[in-house]
Structures are given as C-alpha cells and as structure tokens.
Coordinates of C-alpha atoms in Angstrom, one line a residue:
M8 CA -160.8 -25.2 120.8
K9 CA -162.0 -27.5 117.6
A10 CA -159.5 -30.8 117.3
S11 CA -157.5 -29.9 114.3
V12 CA -158.0 -32.4 110.8
A13 CA -154.4 -33.8 111.9
E14 CA -154.9 -34.6 115.8
Q15 CA -158.0 -36.3 115.0
A16 CA -156.9 -38.1 112.4
G17 CA -153.9 -39.0 115.3
T18 CA -150.8 -37.9 116.6
V19 CA -148.1 -38.0 113.8
R20 CA -148.3 -37.2 110.3
V21 CA -146.4 -39.9 108.7
N22 CA -148.7 -41.8 105.7
R23 CA -149.5 -45.7 106.2
N24 CA -147.6 -48.0 104.1
E25 CA -149.8 -47.6 101.7
N26 CA -148.9 -51.6 100.8
F27 CA -150.0 -52.8 104.0
G28 CA -153.4 -51.3 103.4
K29 CA -153.6 -53.7 100.2
L30 CA -153.5 -57.2 102.9
R31 CA -156.4 -58.9 103.0
A32 CA -157.5 -59.3 106.4
G33 CA -154.9 -60.9 108.5
Y34 CA -152.1 -63.4 107.9
L35 CA -152.9 -66.7 107.1
F36 CA -152.2 -68.2 110.8
P37 CA -152.7 -65.6 113.0
E38 CA -155.9 -65.5 112.1
I39 CA -156.4 -70.0 112.2
A40 CA -155.3 -68.8 116.2
R41 CA -158.0 -66.0 116.0
R42 CA -160.2 -68.5 115.3
R43 CA -159.6 -71.2 117.6
K44 CA -159.8 -68.9 120.4
A45 CA -162.9 -67.7 119.4
H46 CA -163.6 -71.8 119.0
Q47 CA -162.1 -72.4 123.6
E48 CA -163.8 -69.7 124.2
K49 CA -167.3 -70.5 122.9
N50 CA -167.1 -74.7 124.2
P51 CA -164.5 -74.5 127.2
D52 CA -164.6 -77.4 127.9
A53 CA -163.9 -78.7 124.1
K54 CA -160.1 -80.6 124.1
I55 CA -158.4 -78.9 120.7
I56 CA -156.4 -80.8 118.8
S57 CA -154.2 -78.5 116.5
L58 CA -153.4 -79.8 112.9
G59 CA -153.3 -76.1 111.5
I60 CA -150.3 -74.9 111.6
G61 CA -146.8 -76.9 111.0
D62 CA -145.8 -76.9 114.6
T63 CA -143.5 -79.3 115.5
T64 CA -144.4 -81.4 118.9
E65 CA -141.8 -83.9 120.3
P66 CA -138.7 -83.0 122.2
L67 CA -135.7 -82.2 120.4
P68 CA -133.3 -84.9 120.6
K69 CA -131.4 -85.0 123.9
Y70 CA -127.6 -85.1 121.8
I71 CA -128.8 -81.9 120.3
A72 CA -129.9 -79.9 123.0
D73 CA -126.7 -81.0 125.2
A74 CA -124.8 -78.9 123.3
M75 CA -127.1 -76.0 123.1
A76 CA -126.4 -76.7 126.9
K77 CA -123.0 -76.6 126.6
A78 CA -122.5 -74.0 124.4
A79 CA -124.8 -71.9 127.0
A80 CA -122.9 -72.4 129.9
G81 CA -119.9 -71.4 128.3
L82 CA -120.7 -68.3 127.8
A83 CA -121.1 -68.4 131.4
T84 CA -116.9 -69.0 131.8
R85 CA -113.9 -66.6 130.4
E86 CA -112.4 -69.1 127.7
G87 CA -116.0 -69.9 126.7
Y88 CA -117.5 -66.7 125.5
S89 CA -118.4 -64.7 122.3
G90 CA -119.7 -62.0 121.0
Y91 CA -120.9 -60.7 117.6
G92 CA -120.3 -63.4 115.4
A93 CA -119.7 -63.4 111.3
E94 CA -123.0 -62.0 110.5
Q95 CA -122.7 -64.9 107.6
G96 CA -122.0 -68.0 110.0
Q97 CA -119.7 -69.4 112.3
G98 CA -117.4 -71.0 109.6
A99 CA -117.8 -75.1 111.0
L100 CA -121.6 -75.3 110.3
R101 CA -120.9 -73.3 107.0
E102 CA -118.9 -76.3 106.4
A103 CA -120.7 -78.6 107.6
V104 CA -124.2 -77.9 106.4
A105 CA -122.4 -78.0 102.9
S106 CA -120.6 -81.7 103.1
T107 CA -123.8 -82.4 104.4
F108 CA -126.3 -81.3 102.1
Y109 CA -124.7 -80.1 99.0
S110 CA -121.0 -82.1 98.4
G111 CA -120.0 -81.5 94.9
L112 CA -123.0 -79.3 94.8
R113 CA -121.9 -76.0 96.1
T114 CA -119.0 -74.2 98.8
A115 CA -119.0 -72.9 102.4
D116 CA -118.5 -69.9 101.4
E117 CA -121.9 -69.4 99.5
I118 CA -124.5 -70.7 102.6
F119 CA -125.3 -67.9 105.0
I120 CA -126.5 -69.0 108.4
S121 CA -130.1 -67.4 109.5
D122 CA -132.4 -67.4 111.7
G123 CA -135.5 -69.8 109.8
S124 CA -136.5 -69.5 105.9
K125 CA -138.7 -67.4 106.8
C126 CA -137.3 -64.6 107.5
D127 CA -134.6 -65.3 104.4
I128 CA -137.4 -64.6 102.6
A129 CA -138.3 -61.3 104.0
R130 CA -134.7 -60.1 103.0
I131 CA -134.5 -62.0 100.2
Q132 CA -137.7 -59.4 99.1
L133 CA -136.2 -56.3 100.7
M134 CA -132.8 -57.1 98.5
F135 CA -134.8 -57.5 95.3
G136 CA -136.7 -53.9 95.7
N137 CA -140.5 -53.5 94.8
K138 CA -139.3 -53.2 90.8
P139 CA -139.3 -57.3 90.0
T140 CA -142.8 -58.6 89.0
V141 CA -143.3 -61.8 90.8
A142 CA -144.6 -65.6 90.2
V143 CA -145.8 -68.1 92.9
Q144 CA -147.1 -72.2 93.2
D145 CA -150.9 -71.6 93.5
P146 CA -151.2 -72.9 95.9
S147 CA -147.9 -72.2 98.3
Y148 CA -146.6 -70.9 101.5
P149 CA -149.0 -67.2 101.9
V150 CA -145.2 -65.9 103.1
Y151 CA -143.8 -65.7 99.6
V152 CA -147.3 -63.7 98.5
D153 CA -147.9 -61.7 101.8
T154 CA -144.2 -59.9 101.0
S155 CA -144.7 -59.0 97.8
V156 CA -147.3 -57.4 98.6
M157 CA -145.7 -55.4 101.6
M158 CA -142.3 -54.4 99.2
G159 CA -145.0 -52.8 96.9
M160 CA -144.6 -55.8 93.9
T161 CA -148.2 -55.5 93.6
G162 CA -151.3 -54.2 92.6
D163 CA -154.7 -54.3 95.0
H164 CA -156.6 -57.6 95.6
N165 CA -159.5 -58.6 93.1
G166 CA -161.2 -60.1 95.4
T167 CA -159.5 -63.7 93.8
G168 CA -155.8 -63.1 94.5
F169 CA -153.2 -59.9 93.9
D170 CA -152.8 -58.4 90.1
N171 CA -149.7 -58.4 89.0
I172 CA -148.8 -61.7 90.3
E173 CA -148.6 -64.8 88.2
Y174 CA -150.3 -67.2 90.1
M175 CA -148.7 -70.8 88.2
V176 CA -151.8 -73.2 89.2
C177 CA -150.9 -76.5 90.8
N178 CA -153.5 -79.0 91.3
P179 CA -154.5 -82.9 91.1
A180 CA -154.9 -82.3 87.3
N181 CA -151.8 -80.8 86.4
N182 CA -150.4 -83.4 89.3
F183 CA -149.1 -80.0 91.0
F184 CA -146.9 -79.1 88.5
P185 CA -147.6 -76.2 86.4
D186 CA -147.7 -75.8 82.8
L187 CA -144.9 -73.9 82.3
T188 CA -145.7 -73.3 78.8
K189 CA -148.5 -70.7 79.9
A190 CA -146.9 -69.1 82.1
K191 CA -146.1 -65.5 81.5
R192 CA -142.5 -64.2 82.1
T193 CA -141.5 -62.8 85.3
D194 CA -138.4 -61.7 87.2
I195 CA -138.4 -63.4 90.6
I196 CA -140.3 -67.4 91.3
F197 CA -141.0 -68.5 94.2
F198 CA -141.3 -72.9 94.8
C199 CA -141.2 -75.3 97.1
S200 CA -140.1 -78.9 96.9
P201 CA -141.5 -80.9 98.2
N202 CA -144.7 -77.8 98.0
N203 CA -146.5 -76.3 101.0
P204 CA -149.8 -77.2 101.2
T205 CA -150.3 -80.2 98.8
G206 CA -147.3 -81.9 100.1
A207 CA -146.2 -82.8 96.4
A208 CA -142.4 -83.1 95.4
A209 CA -141.6 -82.5 91.9
T210 CA -139.1 -84.7 90.0
R211 CA -136.1 -84.5 88.4
A212 CA -137.6 -84.2 85.0
Q213 CA -140.3 -81.0 86.2
L214 CA -137.2 -79.3 88.1
T215 CA -135.2 -79.8 84.8
E216 CA -138.0 -78.0 83.0
L217 CA -138.8 -75.4 86.5
V218 CA -134.7 -74.3 85.8
A219 CA -135.0 -74.5 82.1
F220 CA -138.3 -72.1 82.1
A221 CA -135.8 -69.7 84.5
R222 CA -132.9 -69.8 82.4
K223 CA -134.4 -68.5 78.4
N224 CA -136.3 -66.0 80.5
G225 CA -133.6 -64.6 82.9
S226 CA -135.5 -65.3 86.0
I227 CA -134.0 -65.6 89.9
L228 CA -135.2 -68.7 90.8
V229 CA -135.9 -69.1 94.8
Y230 CA -136.6 -72.3 95.9
D231 CA -137.6 -73.4 99.0
A232 CA -136.8 -76.3 100.6
A233 CA -137.8 -76.9 103.1
Y234 CA -139.1 -79.8 103.4
A235 CA -136.5 -81.5 101.4
L236 CA -135.8 -84.5 104.3
Y237 CA -139.1 -85.7 104.0
I238 CA -138.4 -87.1 100.3
S239 CA -138.8 -90.9 99.7
N240 CA -139.1 -90.5 96.0
P241 CA -135.6 -90.9 93.9
D242 CA -137.0 -89.5 90.9
C243 CA -137.1 -86.0 93.5
P244 CA -134.4 -83.8 94.3
K245 CA -134.0 -83.0 97.7
S246 CA -131.7 -79.9 96.5
I247 CA -132.8 -77.4 93.2
Y248 CA -128.7 -77.7 92.7
E249 CA -129.1 -81.1 91.5
I250 CA -129.8 -79.6 88.2
P251 CA -127.6 -78.3 85.9
G252 CA -127.1 -74.7 85.7
A253 CA -129.8 -74.4 88.4
E254 CA -126.2 -72.7 90.2
E255 CA -127.2 -69.7 88.2
V256 CA -130.2 -68.9 88.2
A257 CA -131.6 -70.5 92.3
I258 CA -131.0 -69.3 95.5
E259 CA -132.4 -71.7 98.0
T260 CA -133.5 -71.1 101.0
C261 CA -133.4 -74.2 104.4
S262 CA -134.3 -74.8 107.8
F263 CA -133.7 -76.7 110.7
S264 CA -136.8 -76.1 111.8
K265 CA -139.5 -79.4 110.5
Y266 CA -135.7 -82.0 110.7
A267 CA -134.7 -81.0 114.4
G268 CA -138.0 -80.1 116.0
F269 CA -136.2 -76.1 115.6
T270 CA -139.5 -74.3 115.4
G271 CA -139.3 -72.0 118.5
V272 CA -135.0 -72.3 118.3
R273 CA -134.8 -70.8 114.9
L274 CA -132.1 -71.8 112.1
G275 CA -131.9 -72.3 109.1
W276 CA -129.9 -71.1 105.4
T277 CA -129.7 -70.0 102.1
V278 CA -127.6 -70.6 99.6
V279 CA -126.8 -68.2 97.0
P280 CA -124.2 -69.3 94.5
K281 CA -121.6 -66.8 93.2
A282 CA -122.4 -68.3 89.3
L283 CA -125.8 -66.1 90.0
K284 CA -125.5 -63.1 88.6
Y285 CA -127.8 -59.8 87.8
A286 CA -128.5 -58.5 83.8
D287 CA -125.7 -55.9 84.7
G288 CA -123.5 -59.3 85.3
S289 CA -122.7 -58.2 89.3
P290 CA -123.0 -61.2 91.6
V291 CA -125.8 -61.5 93.5
H292 CA -123.9 -63.4 96.1
N293 CA -122.3 -59.7 97.4
D294 CA -125.6 -58.0 97.5
W295 CA -126.7 -60.6 99.5
N296 CA -124.1 -60.8 101.9
R297 CA -124.2 -57.1 101.9
V298 CA -128.2 -57.4 103.2
M299 CA -126.5 -60.3 105.8
T300 CA -124.6 -57.7 107.1
T301 CA -126.1 -55.0 107.6
C302 CA -129.8 -56.8 108.9
F303 CA -128.6 -59.5 111.1
N304 CA -126.8 -59.7 113.5
G305 CA -126.1 -63.5 112.9
A306 CA -127.3 -66.5 114.4
S307 CA -127.3 -67.0 117.8
N308 CA -124.0 -68.1 118.9
I309 CA -125.7 -70.7 121.2
V310 CA -128.1 -72.4 118.6
Q311 CA -125.3 -72.0 116.0
A312 CA -124.1 -74.9 118.4
G313 CA -127.3 -77.0 118.5
G314 CA -127.4 -76.7 114.6
L315 CA -123.2 -78.1 114.1
A316 CA -124.5 -81.1 116.2
C317 CA -127.5 -81.6 114.2
L318 CA -125.5 -82.8 111.5
Q319 CA -123.5 -85.2 113.3
P320 CA -123.4 -88.3 113.1
E321 CA -125.0 -88.7 116.4
G322 CA -127.3 -86.2 115.3
L323 CA -128.1 -86.8 112.0
K324 CA -129.2 -90.1 113.4
D325 CA -131.7 -88.0 116.1
M326 CA -133.2 -85.5 113.2
R327 CA -134.3 -88.7 111.0
A328 CA -135.6 -90.4 113.3
M329 CA -137.7 -87.1 114.5
I330 CA -138.8 -86.5 110.5
A331 CA -139.7 -90.8 110.1
F332 CA -141.5 -90.6 113.5
Y333 CA -143.6 -87.2 111.4
K334 CA -143.9 -88.7 108.5
E335 CA -145.8 -92.5 110.5
N336 CA -148.4 -89.4 111.2
A337 CA -148.9 -88.3 107.7
A338 CA -149.2 -91.9 106.5
I339 CA -151.7 -92.6 109.7
L340 CA -153.7 -89.4 108.4
K341 CA -153.5 -89.7 104.8
K342 CA -155.0 -93.6 105.5
T343 CA -157.9 -92.7 107.1
F344 CA -158.6 -90.1 105.0
T345 CA -158.3 -91.9 101.7
E346 CA -160.5 -94.6 103.6
M347 CA -163.4 -92.4 104.2
G348 CA -163.6 -91.5 100.9
F349 CA -161.8 -88.2 100.3
S350 CA -159.8 -87.6 97.3
V351 CA -156.3 -87.3 99.7
Y352 CA -152.9 -85.7 98.5
G353 CA -149.4 -85.4 100.0
G354 CA -148.5 -87.3 103.4
D355 CA -145.5 -89.3 101.2
D356 CA -142.5 -87.1 100.4
A357 CA -144.1 -84.2 103.4
P358 CA -145.3 -83.8 106.7
Y359 CA -148.6 -82.3 105.1
I360 CA -152.3 -84.4 103.7
W361 CA -154.1 -82.3 101.2
V362 CA -157.2 -82.9 101.4
G363 CA -160.8 -81.9 99.2
F364 CA -164.3 -80.7 99.9
P365 CA -165.4 -79.5 96.0
G366 CA -167.8 -77.3 96.2
K367 CA -167.3 -76.3 99.6
P368 CA -165.5 -73.3 100.6
S369 CA -162.4 -73.8 102.7
W370 CA -162.7 -71.8 105.2
D371 CA -166.6 -73.1 106.0
V372 CA -165.3 -76.5 105.4
F373 CA -161.9 -75.4 108.6
A374 CA -165.1 -74.6 110.2
E375 CA -167.3 -77.5 110.0
I376 CA -164.1 -79.2 111.2
L377 CA -163.7 -77.4 114.1
E378 CA -167.2 -77.8 115.1
R379 CA -167.6 -81.5 114.4
C380 CA -164.6 -82.7 115.8
N381 CA -162.4 -79.8 117.5
I382 CA -159.6 -80.2 115.2
V383 CA -157.9 -77.3 113.8
T384 CA -157.2 -77.6 109.6
T385 CA -155.7 -75.2 107.4
P386 CA -158.6 -73.1 104.9
G387 CA -156.7 -74.3 101.4
S388 CA -157.8 -71.0 99.9
G389 CA -155.5 -69.3 102.5
F390 CA -152.6 -70.6 100.2
G391 CA -154.0 -69.4 97.4
P392 CA -157.3 -69.2 94.9
A393 CA -156.2 -72.8 93.4
G394 CA -156.1 -74.4 97.1
E395 CA -159.9 -73.0 97.1
G396 CA -162.1 -76.8 98.0
F397 CA -159.1 -78.1 100.5
V398 CA -157.9 -77.9 103.3
R399 CA -154.6 -79.0 105.0
A400 CA -153.9 -81.5 107.4
S401 CA -150.3 -81.5 109.3
A402 CA -148.3 -84.3 110.7
F403 CA -146.7 -82.3 113.0
G404 CA -148.3 -83.8 117.0
S405 CA -147.6 -86.4 119.3
R406 CA -148.7 -89.9 117.9
E407 CA -151.8 -89.9 120.9
N408 CA -152.7 -86.8 119.0
I409 CA -153.1 -88.2 115.9
L410 CA -154.4 -91.2 116.6
E411 CA -157.6 -89.5 118.7
A412 CA -157.8 -86.8 115.8
V413 CA -157.8 -90.4 113.6
R414 CA -161.4 -91.1 115.8
R415 CA -162.6 -87.8 115.8
F416 CA -162.3 -87.4 111.6
Q417 CA -163.9 -91.1 111.8
E418 CA -166.9 -90.3 113.8
A419 CA -168.0 -87.4 112.3
Y420 CA -167.9 -88.3 108.8
G421 CA -167.6 -91.6 108.3
K422 CA -166.9 -94.0 104.8
R423 CA -168.1 -91.0 102.5
N424 CA -168.4 -93.6 99.6

C-alpha cells in the first residue's frame, strides 16, 4: 500500500511555525559549542580554554551558598516548608532590590523577580506580540533579534541581517553609540549598557539622548543592565532610571548571573514602572503582571534566599569582590591584545574585550584562534552585521586559565606592529 504524502512528511498535520525557518543555523553559543566539540574530537589531547560564552567560573561566595543551603534544609521541616510563592517574587527580595539598585528611583512593587534576564526578554516579546517594529544595537546580544524573529516581527534574512529590523550601528567610528538622527522610528528599542559584546558603557549624555529619542517617537526602550555593576566610569549610569523621564518609556532587566556567579543558579529581575503606559493609556505594568502570573510560577524559593543574601552587607561585599576579580581578568586580556598591536575596545566597564581583525571574517578568526591557540572566542558577526571583523574575548575564567590564554596568544600572534 502506498504511503500518503502526509505519512511521508510526518505523522502529524501541524505546520511548523514559519518564523523558525527564518533563523540562521543554530543559536550562536550552541553553534560555538558544536565547533569546540569537533575541534576536541579532532585534537583529543588539546587543553581548550574557553573565552567564549560569558559563563562565570569562580565558586559561589560561602555566605551566599550557605543561605541557599539553609533554605533548602528548611524545606525538610514543618515550619520551614513553603510551596508556591508570589509569581512576582518574595516581598523581602523585591524590597532589597529596590533599595540596593533603585533607591529613590523605583518602588518594590515595580520590580518582578525572575529566573533571569534572558527568559524575561522572551516573555517581554510575548507581551508585545508580533506587530511592533524593533530596533537593536548592532552588534548586540543575539537574543533580542532571535526572539523577534521567532515572534514574527521580522522579514527573512537578507544575507546580512533580517528585514524589518532597524540595526543601529555601534562601532569605533561613533564611539559605540548609534547615530540616532539616522535611526528610523520603531515601537521597541533594545539597548544594553554596558554593551554585550563591545564592552562599551553609555554615558549620561548619551542615555539622555536615547531617552529623549524614545520619548519623541513614542517608543518603548527595553534596557538590559545585566553588567551595570562592572561600570567604573562615574559618567556612565548604572540604571536607565537615573535619566529623567525614562520611567515613562523604559523597562529595565537585570540579573545576578554575572554579579554573584548565578549563571546556573538562575535569578534576575525586570523593572516595569507604573508610569509606563501604552498608546491607549493602559499600564504596561498590568500586562507584565499578567504575563508573569500566567507563564511563570516564580523563581525558586531556595534561589531567592540566595538573592536576598547577595544584597546583605556581607553578600554585597562578596559580589563586589567577584566582579573585581573578573575586571582584573579583563584588564590582563586588554593589556595583552593592546601590546600585541590589536585595536582593542571594552574591558574597562564590562567583562568583555572586543578585538579587531580588519578584513577578516570573524568566523574565520574564531577558527584560526581555536586551531592555533586551542582557545574559544566568540565571532563578532554572531552579534550582528557590524560585528564582522571582530571577536569577543570573555574575562570569565580562572586566573590560571586567563594567564595561560595570554601566553598562548603571545606565542601565536606576538607583536603585530
């Protein structure tokens, strides 16, 4: 008996979401992991050092880990057990985030605790739906673009970028801040400062210009502050809400991942001011609350105990020490690349070094560094068209690995000028 067309194609008769067909290959970091695995299989004795994905490496501070251990042990007792909690987060943690990061700027009921910024960005896209137009920094964290594609906000990939996305070029020529006079009006603007991958932190004047641009155009600014505590420059705000008027146009998302080593623990937050309203006057806050209570059961109660410990005096001291450690790694890497004659950016207010390889496709540079040095970096083109000709080196690593990476780079590339 002849099989039907439906049986040949698959058992179900459900069409694939056509937007997933627009995505280019795999998500950037799994693709890097695939190539690393292939290199390791080809060179089984190679000791590969990863300066690729921005994953923390140092152990959790004991004070913070102990708080989670105590919370976990408490769940085995009648008095310490708790089940479902508030989807918006425990009140004590919301209060602590508000007082630590937004004192005088935002209130606790505008802060929603979550399992991290990446997840919140996807939920924000769910809230907006597929009709809004989108602008992104170029280069930028690929989740902004990929979730826009998945939601159906974009056209097809045109060989450089996706149609219907406004790529706001950020490069050395404009000090990594877009020329807003040339940017088209969009409904949503994704902006990250300090920027991943370039490491550039926007100044107060630049963010004032950005907020004014959003207000003029009636746009919503989704501001990713995941690396804000790495900022050293006093002229670079750590929150968009330091800019007057931002509360009427901006959502801010942040995370404990790169502050306390919570990349695997998972804890973050998003701030949605009550003053932020849609064109019809309805509060965005209400819709975000609906998204969180419908699509999320709240962050782990154990993890929230760890987050609360992070924001106590001892926990804050431990977090700042961890950040200082990674910033020292960044300084070591930046000094190395600079001394070898590369054009180097970032590394001062962020844990990323942005290294120029003019005229070379960044995936080719990635492959060359992996082959010559057994070091994983991240190709700049993975962050957007303007990332071509660069690679990103992450400062997340043990000091031993950072110093060994320096030795390998120096051996392979020496002094270029």
